[in-house]
PDB file of C-alpha atoms in Angstrom:
ATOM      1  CA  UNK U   1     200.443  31.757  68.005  1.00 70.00           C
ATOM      2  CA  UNK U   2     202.119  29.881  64.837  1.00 83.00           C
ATOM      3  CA  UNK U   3     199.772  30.769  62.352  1.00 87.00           C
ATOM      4  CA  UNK U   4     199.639  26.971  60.454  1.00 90.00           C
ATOM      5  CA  UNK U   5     198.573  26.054  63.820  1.00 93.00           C
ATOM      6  CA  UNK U   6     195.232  27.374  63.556  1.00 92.00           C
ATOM      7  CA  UNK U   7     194.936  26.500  59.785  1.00 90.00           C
ATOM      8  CA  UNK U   8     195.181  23.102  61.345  1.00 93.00           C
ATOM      9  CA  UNK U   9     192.652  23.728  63.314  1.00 93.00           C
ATOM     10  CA  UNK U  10     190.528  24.473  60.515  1.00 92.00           C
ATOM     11  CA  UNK U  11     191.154  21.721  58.970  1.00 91.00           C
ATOM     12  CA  UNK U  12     190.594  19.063  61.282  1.00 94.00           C
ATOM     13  CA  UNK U  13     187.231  21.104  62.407  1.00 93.00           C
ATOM     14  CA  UNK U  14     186.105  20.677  58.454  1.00 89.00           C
ATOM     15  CA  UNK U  15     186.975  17.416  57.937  1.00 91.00           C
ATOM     16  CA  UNK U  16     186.150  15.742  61.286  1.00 93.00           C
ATOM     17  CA  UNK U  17     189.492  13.653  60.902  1.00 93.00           C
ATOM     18  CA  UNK U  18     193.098  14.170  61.887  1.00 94.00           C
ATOM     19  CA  UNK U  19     193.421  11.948  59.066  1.00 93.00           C
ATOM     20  CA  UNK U  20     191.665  13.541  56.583  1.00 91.00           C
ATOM     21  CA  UNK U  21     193.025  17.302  57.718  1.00 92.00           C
ATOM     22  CA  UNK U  22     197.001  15.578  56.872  1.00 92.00           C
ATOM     23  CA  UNK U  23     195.803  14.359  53.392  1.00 91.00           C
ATOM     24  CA  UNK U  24     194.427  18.067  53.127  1.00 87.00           C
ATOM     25  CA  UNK U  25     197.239  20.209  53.688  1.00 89.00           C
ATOM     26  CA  UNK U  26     200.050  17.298  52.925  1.00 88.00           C
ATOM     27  CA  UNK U  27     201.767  16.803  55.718  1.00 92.00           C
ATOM     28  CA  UNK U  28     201.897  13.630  58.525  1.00 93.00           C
ATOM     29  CA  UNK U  29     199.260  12.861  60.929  1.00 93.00           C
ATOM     30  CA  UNK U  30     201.370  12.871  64.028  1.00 94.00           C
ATOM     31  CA  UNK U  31     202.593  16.752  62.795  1.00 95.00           C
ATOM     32  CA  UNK U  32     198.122  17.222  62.696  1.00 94.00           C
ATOM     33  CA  UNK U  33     198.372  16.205  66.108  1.00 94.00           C
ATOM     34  CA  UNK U  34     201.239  17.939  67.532  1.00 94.00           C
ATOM     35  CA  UNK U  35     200.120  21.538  66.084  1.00 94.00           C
ATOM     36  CA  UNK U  36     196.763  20.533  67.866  1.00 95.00           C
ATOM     37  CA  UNK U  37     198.508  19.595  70.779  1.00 94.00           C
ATOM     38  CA  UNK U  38     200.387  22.609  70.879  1.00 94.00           C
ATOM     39  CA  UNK U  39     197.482  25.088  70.745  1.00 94.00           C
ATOM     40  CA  UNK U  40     195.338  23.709  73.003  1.00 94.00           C
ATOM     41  CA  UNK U  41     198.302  23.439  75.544  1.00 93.00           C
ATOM     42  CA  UNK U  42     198.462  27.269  74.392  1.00 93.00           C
ATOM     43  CA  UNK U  43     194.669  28.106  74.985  1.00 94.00           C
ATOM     44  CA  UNK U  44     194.556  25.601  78.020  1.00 94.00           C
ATOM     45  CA  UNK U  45     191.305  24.033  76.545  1.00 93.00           C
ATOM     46  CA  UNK U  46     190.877  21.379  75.005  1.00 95.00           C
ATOM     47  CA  UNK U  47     189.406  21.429  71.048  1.00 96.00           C
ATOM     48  CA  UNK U  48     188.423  18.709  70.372  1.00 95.00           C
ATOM     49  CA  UNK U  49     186.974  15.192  71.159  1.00 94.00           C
ATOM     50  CA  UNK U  50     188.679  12.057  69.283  1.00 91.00           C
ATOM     51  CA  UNK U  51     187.101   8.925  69.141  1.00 89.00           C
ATOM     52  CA  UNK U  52     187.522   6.226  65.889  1.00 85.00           C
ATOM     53  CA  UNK U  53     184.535   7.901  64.114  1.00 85.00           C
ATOM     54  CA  UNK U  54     186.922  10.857  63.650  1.00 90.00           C
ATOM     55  CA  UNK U  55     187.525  14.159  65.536  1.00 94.00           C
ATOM     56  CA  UNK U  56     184.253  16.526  67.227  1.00 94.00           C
ATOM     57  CA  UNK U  57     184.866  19.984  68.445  1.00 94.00           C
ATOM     58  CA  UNK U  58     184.558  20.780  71.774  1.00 95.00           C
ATOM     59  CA  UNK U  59     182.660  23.624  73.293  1.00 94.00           C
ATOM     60  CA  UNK U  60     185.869  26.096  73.517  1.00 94.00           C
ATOM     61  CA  UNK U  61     186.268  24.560  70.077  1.00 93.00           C
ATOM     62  CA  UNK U  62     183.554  25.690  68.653  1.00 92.00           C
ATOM     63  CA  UNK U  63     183.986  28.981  70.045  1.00 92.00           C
ATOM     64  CA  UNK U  64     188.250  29.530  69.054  1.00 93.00           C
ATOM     65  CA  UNK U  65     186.437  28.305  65.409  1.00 91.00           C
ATOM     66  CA  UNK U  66     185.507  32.023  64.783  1.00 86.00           C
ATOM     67  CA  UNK U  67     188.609  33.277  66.317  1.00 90.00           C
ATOM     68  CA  UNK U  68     190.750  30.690  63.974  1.00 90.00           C
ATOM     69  CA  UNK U  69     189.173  31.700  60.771  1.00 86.00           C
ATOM     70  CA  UNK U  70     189.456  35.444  61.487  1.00 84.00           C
ATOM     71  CA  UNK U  71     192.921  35.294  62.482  1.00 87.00           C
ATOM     72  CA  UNK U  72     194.201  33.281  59.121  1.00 85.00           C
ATOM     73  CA  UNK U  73     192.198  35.149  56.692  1.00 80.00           C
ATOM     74  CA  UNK U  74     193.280  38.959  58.865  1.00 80.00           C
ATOM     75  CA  UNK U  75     197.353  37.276  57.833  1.00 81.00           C
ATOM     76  CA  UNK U  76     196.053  36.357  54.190  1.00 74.00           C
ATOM     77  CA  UNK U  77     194.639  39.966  53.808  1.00 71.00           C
ATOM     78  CA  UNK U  78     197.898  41.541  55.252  1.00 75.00           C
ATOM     79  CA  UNK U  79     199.990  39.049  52.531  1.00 70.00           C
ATOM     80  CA  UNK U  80     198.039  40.324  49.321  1.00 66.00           C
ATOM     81  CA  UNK U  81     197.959  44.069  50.646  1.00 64.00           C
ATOM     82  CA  UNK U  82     201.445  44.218  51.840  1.00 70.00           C
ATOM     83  CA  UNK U  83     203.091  42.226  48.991  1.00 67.00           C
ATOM     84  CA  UNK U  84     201.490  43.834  46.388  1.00 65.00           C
ATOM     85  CA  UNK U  85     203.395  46.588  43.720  1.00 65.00           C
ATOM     86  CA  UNK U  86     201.839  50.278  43.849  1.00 69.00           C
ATOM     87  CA  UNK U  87     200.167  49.473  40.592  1.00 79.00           C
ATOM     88  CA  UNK U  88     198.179  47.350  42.073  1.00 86.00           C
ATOM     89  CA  UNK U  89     195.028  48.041  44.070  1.00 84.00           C
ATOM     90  CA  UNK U  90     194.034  44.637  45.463  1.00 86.00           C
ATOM     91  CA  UNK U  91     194.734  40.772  44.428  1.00 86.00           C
ATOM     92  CA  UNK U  92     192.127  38.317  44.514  1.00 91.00           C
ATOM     93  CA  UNK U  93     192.335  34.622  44.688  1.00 92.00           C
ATOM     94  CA  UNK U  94     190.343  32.570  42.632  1.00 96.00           C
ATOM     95  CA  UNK U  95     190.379  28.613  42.431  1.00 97.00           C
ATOM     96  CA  UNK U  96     188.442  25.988  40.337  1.00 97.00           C
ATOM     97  CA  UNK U  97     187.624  22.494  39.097  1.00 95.00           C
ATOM     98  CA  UNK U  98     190.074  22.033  35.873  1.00 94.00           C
ATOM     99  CA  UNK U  99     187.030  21.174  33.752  1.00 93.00           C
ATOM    100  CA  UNK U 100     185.671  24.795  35.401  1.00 96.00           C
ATOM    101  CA  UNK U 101     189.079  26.706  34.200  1.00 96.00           C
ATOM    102  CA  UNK U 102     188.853  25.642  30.590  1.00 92.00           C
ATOM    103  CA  UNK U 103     186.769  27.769  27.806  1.00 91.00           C
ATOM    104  CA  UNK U 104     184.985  29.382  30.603  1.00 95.00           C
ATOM    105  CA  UNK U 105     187.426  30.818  33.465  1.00 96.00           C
ATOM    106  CA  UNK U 106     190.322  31.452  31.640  1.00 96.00           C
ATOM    107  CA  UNK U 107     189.123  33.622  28.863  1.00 95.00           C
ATOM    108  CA  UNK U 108     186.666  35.489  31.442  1.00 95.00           C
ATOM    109  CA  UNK U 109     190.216  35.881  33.505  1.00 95.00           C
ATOM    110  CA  UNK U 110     191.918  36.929  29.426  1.00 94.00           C
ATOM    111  CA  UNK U 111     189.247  39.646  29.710  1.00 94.00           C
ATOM    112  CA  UNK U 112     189.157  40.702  32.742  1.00 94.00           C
ATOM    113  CA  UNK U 113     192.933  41.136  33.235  1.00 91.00           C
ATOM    114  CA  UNK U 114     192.619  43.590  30.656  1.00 92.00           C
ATOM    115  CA  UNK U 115     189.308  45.758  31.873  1.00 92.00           C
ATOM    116  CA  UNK U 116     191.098  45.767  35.377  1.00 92.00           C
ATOM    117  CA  UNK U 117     194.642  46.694  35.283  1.00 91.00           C
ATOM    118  CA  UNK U 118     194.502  47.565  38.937  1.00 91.00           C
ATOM    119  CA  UNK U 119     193.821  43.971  40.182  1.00 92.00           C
ATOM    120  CA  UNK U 120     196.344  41.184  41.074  1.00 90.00           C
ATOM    121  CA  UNK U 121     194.770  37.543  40.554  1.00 93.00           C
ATOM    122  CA  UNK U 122     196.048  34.403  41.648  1.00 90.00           C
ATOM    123  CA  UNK U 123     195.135  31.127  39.675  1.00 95.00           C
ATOM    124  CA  UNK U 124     194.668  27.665  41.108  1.00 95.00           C
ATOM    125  CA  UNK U 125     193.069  24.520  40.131  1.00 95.00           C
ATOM    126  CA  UNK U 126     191.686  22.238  42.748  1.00 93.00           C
ATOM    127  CA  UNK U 127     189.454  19.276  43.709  1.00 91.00           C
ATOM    128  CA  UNK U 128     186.096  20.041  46.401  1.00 91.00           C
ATOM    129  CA  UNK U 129     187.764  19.177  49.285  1.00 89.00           C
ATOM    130  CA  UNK U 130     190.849  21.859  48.737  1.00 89.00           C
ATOM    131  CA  UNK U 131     188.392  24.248  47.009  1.00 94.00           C
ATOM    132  CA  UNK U 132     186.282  23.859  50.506  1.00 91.00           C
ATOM    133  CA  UNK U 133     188.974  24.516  52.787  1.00 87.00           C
ATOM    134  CA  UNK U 134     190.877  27.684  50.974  1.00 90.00           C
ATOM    135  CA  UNK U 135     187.760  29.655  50.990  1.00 91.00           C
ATOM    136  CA  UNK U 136     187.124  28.841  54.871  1.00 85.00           C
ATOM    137  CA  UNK U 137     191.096  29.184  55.765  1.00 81.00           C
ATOM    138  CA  UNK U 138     191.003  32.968  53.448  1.00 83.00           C
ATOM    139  CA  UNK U 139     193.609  31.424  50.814  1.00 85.00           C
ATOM    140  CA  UNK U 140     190.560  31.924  48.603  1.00 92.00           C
ATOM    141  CA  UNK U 141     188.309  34.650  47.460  1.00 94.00           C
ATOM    142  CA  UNK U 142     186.035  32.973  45.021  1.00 97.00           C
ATOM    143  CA  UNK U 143     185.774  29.514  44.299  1.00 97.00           C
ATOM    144  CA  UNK U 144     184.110  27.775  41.685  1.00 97.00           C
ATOM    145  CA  UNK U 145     183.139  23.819  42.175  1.00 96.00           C
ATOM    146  CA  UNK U 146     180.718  21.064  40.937  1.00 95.00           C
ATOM    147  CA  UNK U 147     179.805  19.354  44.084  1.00 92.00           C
ATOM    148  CA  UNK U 148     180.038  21.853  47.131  1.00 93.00           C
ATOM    149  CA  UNK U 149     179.121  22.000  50.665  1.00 89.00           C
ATOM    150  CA  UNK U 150     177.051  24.537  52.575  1.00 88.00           C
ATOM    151  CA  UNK U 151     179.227  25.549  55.160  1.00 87.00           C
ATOM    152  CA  UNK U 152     178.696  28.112  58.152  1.00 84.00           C
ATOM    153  CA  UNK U 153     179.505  31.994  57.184  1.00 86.00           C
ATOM    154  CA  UNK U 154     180.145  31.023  52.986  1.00 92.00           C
ATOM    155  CA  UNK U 155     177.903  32.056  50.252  1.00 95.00           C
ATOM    156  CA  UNK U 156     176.795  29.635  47.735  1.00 96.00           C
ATOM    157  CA  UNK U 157     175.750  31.003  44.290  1.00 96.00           C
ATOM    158  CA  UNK U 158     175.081  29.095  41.094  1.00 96.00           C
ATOM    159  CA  UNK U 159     177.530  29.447  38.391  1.00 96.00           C
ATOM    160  CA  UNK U 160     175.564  27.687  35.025  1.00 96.00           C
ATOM    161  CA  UNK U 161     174.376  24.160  34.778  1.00 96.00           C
ATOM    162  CA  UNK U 162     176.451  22.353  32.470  1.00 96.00           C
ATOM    163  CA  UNK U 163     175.115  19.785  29.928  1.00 97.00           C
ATOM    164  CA  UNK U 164     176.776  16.451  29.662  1.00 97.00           C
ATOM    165  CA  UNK U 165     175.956  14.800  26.683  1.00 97.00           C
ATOM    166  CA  UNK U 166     177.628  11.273  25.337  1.00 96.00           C
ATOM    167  CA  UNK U 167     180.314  11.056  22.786  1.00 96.00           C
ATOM    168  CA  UNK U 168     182.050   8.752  20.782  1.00 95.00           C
ATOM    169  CA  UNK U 169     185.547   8.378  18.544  1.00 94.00           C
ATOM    170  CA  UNK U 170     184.048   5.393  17.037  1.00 90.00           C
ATOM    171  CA  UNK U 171     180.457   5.734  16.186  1.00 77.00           C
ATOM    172  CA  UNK U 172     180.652   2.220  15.242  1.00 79.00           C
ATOM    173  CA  UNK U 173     180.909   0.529  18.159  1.00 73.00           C
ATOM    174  CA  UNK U 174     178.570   0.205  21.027  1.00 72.00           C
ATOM    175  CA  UNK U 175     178.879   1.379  24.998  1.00 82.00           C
ATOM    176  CA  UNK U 176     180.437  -1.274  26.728  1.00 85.00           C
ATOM    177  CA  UNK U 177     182.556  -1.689  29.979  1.00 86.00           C
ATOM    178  CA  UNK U 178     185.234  -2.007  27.581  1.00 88.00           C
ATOM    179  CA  UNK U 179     184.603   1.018  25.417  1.00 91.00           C
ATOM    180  CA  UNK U 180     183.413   3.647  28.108  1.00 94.00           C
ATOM    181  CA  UNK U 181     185.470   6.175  30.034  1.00 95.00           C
ATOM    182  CA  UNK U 182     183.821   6.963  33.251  1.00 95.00           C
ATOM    183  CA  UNK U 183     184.517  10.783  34.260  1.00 96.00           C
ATOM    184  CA  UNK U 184     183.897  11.350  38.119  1.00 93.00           C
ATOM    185  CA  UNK U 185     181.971  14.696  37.626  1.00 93.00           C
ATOM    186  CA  UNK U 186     181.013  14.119  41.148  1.00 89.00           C
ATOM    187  CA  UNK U 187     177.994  12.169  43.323  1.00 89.00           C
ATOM    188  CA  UNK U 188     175.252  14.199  41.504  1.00 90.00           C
ATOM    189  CA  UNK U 189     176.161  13.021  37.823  1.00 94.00           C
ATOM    190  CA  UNK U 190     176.869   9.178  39.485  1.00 93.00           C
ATOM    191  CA  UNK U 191     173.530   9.208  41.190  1.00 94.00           C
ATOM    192  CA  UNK U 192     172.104  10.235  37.373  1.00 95.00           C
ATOM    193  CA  UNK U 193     174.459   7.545  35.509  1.00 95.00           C
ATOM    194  CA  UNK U 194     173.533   4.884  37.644  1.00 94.00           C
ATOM    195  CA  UNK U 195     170.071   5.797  36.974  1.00 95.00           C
ATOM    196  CA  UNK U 196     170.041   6.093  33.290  1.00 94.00           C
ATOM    197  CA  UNK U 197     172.280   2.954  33.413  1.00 94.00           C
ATOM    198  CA  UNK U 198     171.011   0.436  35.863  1.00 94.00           C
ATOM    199  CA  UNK U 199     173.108  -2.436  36.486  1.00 92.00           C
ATOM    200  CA  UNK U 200     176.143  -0.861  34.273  1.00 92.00           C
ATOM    201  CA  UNK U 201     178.712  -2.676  35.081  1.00 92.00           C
ATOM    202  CA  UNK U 202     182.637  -0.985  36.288  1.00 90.00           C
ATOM    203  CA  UNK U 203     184.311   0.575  33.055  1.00 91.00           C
ATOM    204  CA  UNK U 204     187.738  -0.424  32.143  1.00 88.00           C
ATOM    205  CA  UNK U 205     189.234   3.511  33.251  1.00 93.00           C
ATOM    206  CA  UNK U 206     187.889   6.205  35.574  1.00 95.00           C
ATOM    207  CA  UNK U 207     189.277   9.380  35.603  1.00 95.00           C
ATOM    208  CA  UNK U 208     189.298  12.068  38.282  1.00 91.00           C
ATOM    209  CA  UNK U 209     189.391  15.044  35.797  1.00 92.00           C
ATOM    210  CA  UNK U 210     187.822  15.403  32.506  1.00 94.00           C
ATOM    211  CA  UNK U 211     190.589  16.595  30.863  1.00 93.00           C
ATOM    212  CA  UNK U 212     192.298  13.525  31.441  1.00 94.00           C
ATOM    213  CA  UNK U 213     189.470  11.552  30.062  1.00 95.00           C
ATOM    214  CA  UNK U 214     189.382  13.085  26.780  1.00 95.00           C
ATOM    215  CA  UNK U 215     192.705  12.789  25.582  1.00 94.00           C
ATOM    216  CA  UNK U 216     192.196   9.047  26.368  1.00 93.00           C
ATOM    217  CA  UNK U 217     189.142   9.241  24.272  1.00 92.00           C
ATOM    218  CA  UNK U 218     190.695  11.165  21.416  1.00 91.00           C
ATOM    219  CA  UNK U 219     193.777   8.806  20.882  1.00 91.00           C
ATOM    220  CA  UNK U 220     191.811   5.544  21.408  1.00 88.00           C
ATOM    221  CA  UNK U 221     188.133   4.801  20.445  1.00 88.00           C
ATOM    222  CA  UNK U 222     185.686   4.803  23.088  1.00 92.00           C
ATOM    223  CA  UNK U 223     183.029   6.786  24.523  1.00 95.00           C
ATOM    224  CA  UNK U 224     182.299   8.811  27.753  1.00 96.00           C
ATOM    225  CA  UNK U 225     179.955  11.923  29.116  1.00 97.00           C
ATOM    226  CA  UNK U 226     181.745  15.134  28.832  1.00 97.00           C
ATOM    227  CA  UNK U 227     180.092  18.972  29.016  1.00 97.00           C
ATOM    228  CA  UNK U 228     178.589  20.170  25.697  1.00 96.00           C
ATOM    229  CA  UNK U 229     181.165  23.558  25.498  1.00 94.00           C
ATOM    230  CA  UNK U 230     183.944  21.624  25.995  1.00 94.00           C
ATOM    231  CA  UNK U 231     183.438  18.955  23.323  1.00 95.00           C
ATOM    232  CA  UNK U 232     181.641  21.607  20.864  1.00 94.00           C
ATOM    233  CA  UNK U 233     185.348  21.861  18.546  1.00 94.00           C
ATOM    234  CA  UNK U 234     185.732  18.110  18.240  1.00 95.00           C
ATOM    235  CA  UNK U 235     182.204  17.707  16.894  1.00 95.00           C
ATOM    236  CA  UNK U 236     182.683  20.279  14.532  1.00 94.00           C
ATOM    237  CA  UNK U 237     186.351  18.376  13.485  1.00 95.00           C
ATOM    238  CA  UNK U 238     184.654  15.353  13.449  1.00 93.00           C
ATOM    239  CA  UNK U 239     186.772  13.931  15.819  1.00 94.00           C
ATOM    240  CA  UNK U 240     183.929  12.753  18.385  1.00 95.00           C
ATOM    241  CA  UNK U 241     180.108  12.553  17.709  1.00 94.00           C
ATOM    242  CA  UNK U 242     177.348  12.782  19.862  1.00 93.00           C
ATOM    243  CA  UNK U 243     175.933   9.282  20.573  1.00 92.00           C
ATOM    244  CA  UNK U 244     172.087   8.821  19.501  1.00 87.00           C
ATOM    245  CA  UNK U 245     169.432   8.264  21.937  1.00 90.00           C
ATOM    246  CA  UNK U 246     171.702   8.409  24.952  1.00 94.00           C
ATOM    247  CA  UNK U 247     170.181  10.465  28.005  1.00 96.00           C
ATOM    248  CA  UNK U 248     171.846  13.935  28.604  1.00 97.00           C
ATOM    249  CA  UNK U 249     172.876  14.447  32.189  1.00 97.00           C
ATOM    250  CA  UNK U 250     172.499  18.116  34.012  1.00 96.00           C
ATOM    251  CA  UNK U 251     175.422  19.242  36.708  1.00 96.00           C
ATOM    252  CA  UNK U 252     175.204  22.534  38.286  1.00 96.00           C
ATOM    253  CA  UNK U 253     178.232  24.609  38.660  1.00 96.00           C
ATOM    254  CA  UNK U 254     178.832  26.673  41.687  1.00 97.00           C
ATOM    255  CA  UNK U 255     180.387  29.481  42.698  1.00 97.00           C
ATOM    256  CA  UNK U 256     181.359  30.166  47.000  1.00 96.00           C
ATOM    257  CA  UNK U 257     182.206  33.243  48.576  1.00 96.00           C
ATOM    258  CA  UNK U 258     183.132  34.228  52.404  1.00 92.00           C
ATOM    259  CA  UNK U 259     180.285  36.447  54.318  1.00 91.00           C
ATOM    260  CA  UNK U 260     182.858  38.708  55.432  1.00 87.00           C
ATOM    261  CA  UNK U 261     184.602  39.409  52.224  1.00 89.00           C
ATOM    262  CA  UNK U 262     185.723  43.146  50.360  1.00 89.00           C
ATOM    263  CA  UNK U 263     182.260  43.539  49.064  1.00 92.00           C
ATOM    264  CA  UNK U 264     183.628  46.369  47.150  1.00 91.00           C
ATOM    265  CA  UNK U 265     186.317  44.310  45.291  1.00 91.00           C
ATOM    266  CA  UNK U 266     184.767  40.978  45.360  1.00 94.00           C
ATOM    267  CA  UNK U 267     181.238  41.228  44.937  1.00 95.00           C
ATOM    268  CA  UNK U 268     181.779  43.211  40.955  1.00 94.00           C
ATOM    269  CA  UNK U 269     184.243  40.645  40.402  1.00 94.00           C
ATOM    270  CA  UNK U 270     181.715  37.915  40.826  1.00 94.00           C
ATOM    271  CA  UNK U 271     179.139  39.300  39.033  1.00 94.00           C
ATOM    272  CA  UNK U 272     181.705  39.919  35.993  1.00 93.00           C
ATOM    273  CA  UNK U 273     182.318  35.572  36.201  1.00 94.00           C
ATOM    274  CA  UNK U 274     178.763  34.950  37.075  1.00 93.00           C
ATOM    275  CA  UNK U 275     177.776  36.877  33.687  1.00 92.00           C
ATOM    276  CA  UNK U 276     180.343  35.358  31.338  1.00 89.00           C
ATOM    277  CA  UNK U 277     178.899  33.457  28.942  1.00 72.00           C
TER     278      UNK U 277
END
């Protein structure tokens, strides 16, 4: 069995699309459908049930689902065992939201690097969705997200709650369409915006990633909700200032896990992130 044919599987069966599974893992619809073809003409069952609302499993889909997942993440195990130098004891696989990596995941992974010699990690950033679907395929060990999903046989475990507090380059002006820079920290901090905002009307730029969002802010004057540790230096440089009276916005962070994991290896490991501070 070609192995990307069952991560296809397990992509279509999280997403409910064929659509939505060849945005996932980049590659055409019609090859989503031929790989699905292929193994059910393989299994001689059929997976799944397509209609225009998307893609359900079938019975005998819901039962190779187990089967699937096993098989890729038994192939990702071999990959980090067999391809790792002798120095090395084990590799883990860690992946994040960008805003998740900086002053928080990379100089817990600085630290840890150095207490652990014996482990192999593997960096990645990512939105949910591919977050969601390399922990369930076993490209992932850990993940860390803003806006998860309870899925079947993952562990969800809170991470911190960040605090996302307005700033401003020009403490001058006011918050208008024109002036603020709408981050999309996810549905949670929208849900909040819209309701310490009513009838706000669309900003002149969204951004996907906070990162991205901040450099616009720092080279032109504006304003926008960013997390409190991440905006801390530019207060202190005067750069950006807090903006008075505006309503502070939680959003949780989160960290998922597989139920069937290396407890040995992985469970420390998350307890080490899950404690830096």
């Amino acid at each position: 069995m070609n192995i990307e044919h069952a991560r296809t599987f397990l992509a279509v069966s999280d997403s409910g699309s064929f659509v939505a599974a060849a945005d996932m893992l980049h590659i055409t619809q019609s090859t989503v459908s031929a790989r699905i073809h292929a193994l059910e003409q393989l299994l001689g069952r059929r997976l799944f049930t397509r209609s225009k609302a998307g893609a359900v499993l079938t019975h005998d889909g819901e039962r190779f689902l187990v089967h699937a997942g096993q098989m890729v993440r038994a192939l990702e195990q071999a990959q980090r065992e067999i391809g790792l130098p002798g120095r090395f004891s084990a590799r883990i696989n860690i992946g994040a939201r960008i805003g998740l990596w900086e002053a928080f995941l990379t100089p817990w992974l600085a630290d840890i690097s150095v207490a652990r010699p014996d482990l192999s990690f593997r960096a990645e950033i990512g939105f949910e969705p591919e977050l969601m679907q390399g922990i369930i395929d076993g490209r992932l060990d850990i993940a860390a997200m803003y806006t998860p999903q309870r899925r079947p046989n993952l562990e969800l475990l809170p991470l911190f709650t960040e605090r996302l507090v307005m700033v401003t380059s020009d403490p001058e002006g006011a918050m208008t369409p024109d002036a603020y820079i709408h981050v999309d920290w996810g549905p949670e901090f929208s849900d909040q915006f819209s309701a310490g905002f009513p009838g706000f009307p669309s900003p002149f730029l969204t951004v996907n990633i906070g990162w991205l969002g901040l450099q616009h802010l720092l080279v032109r004057r504006g304003c926008g909700y960013f997390p409190e540790r991440l905006i801390e230096r530019h207060i202190r440089t005067g750069d950006l200032q807090t903006v008075a009276r505006a309503p502070v916005f939680d959003l949780p962070a989160w960290v998922l896990i597989r139920e069937e994991r290396d407890f040995d290896v992985i469970d420390p490991i998350l307890e080490q992130v899950r404690a830096f501070r």
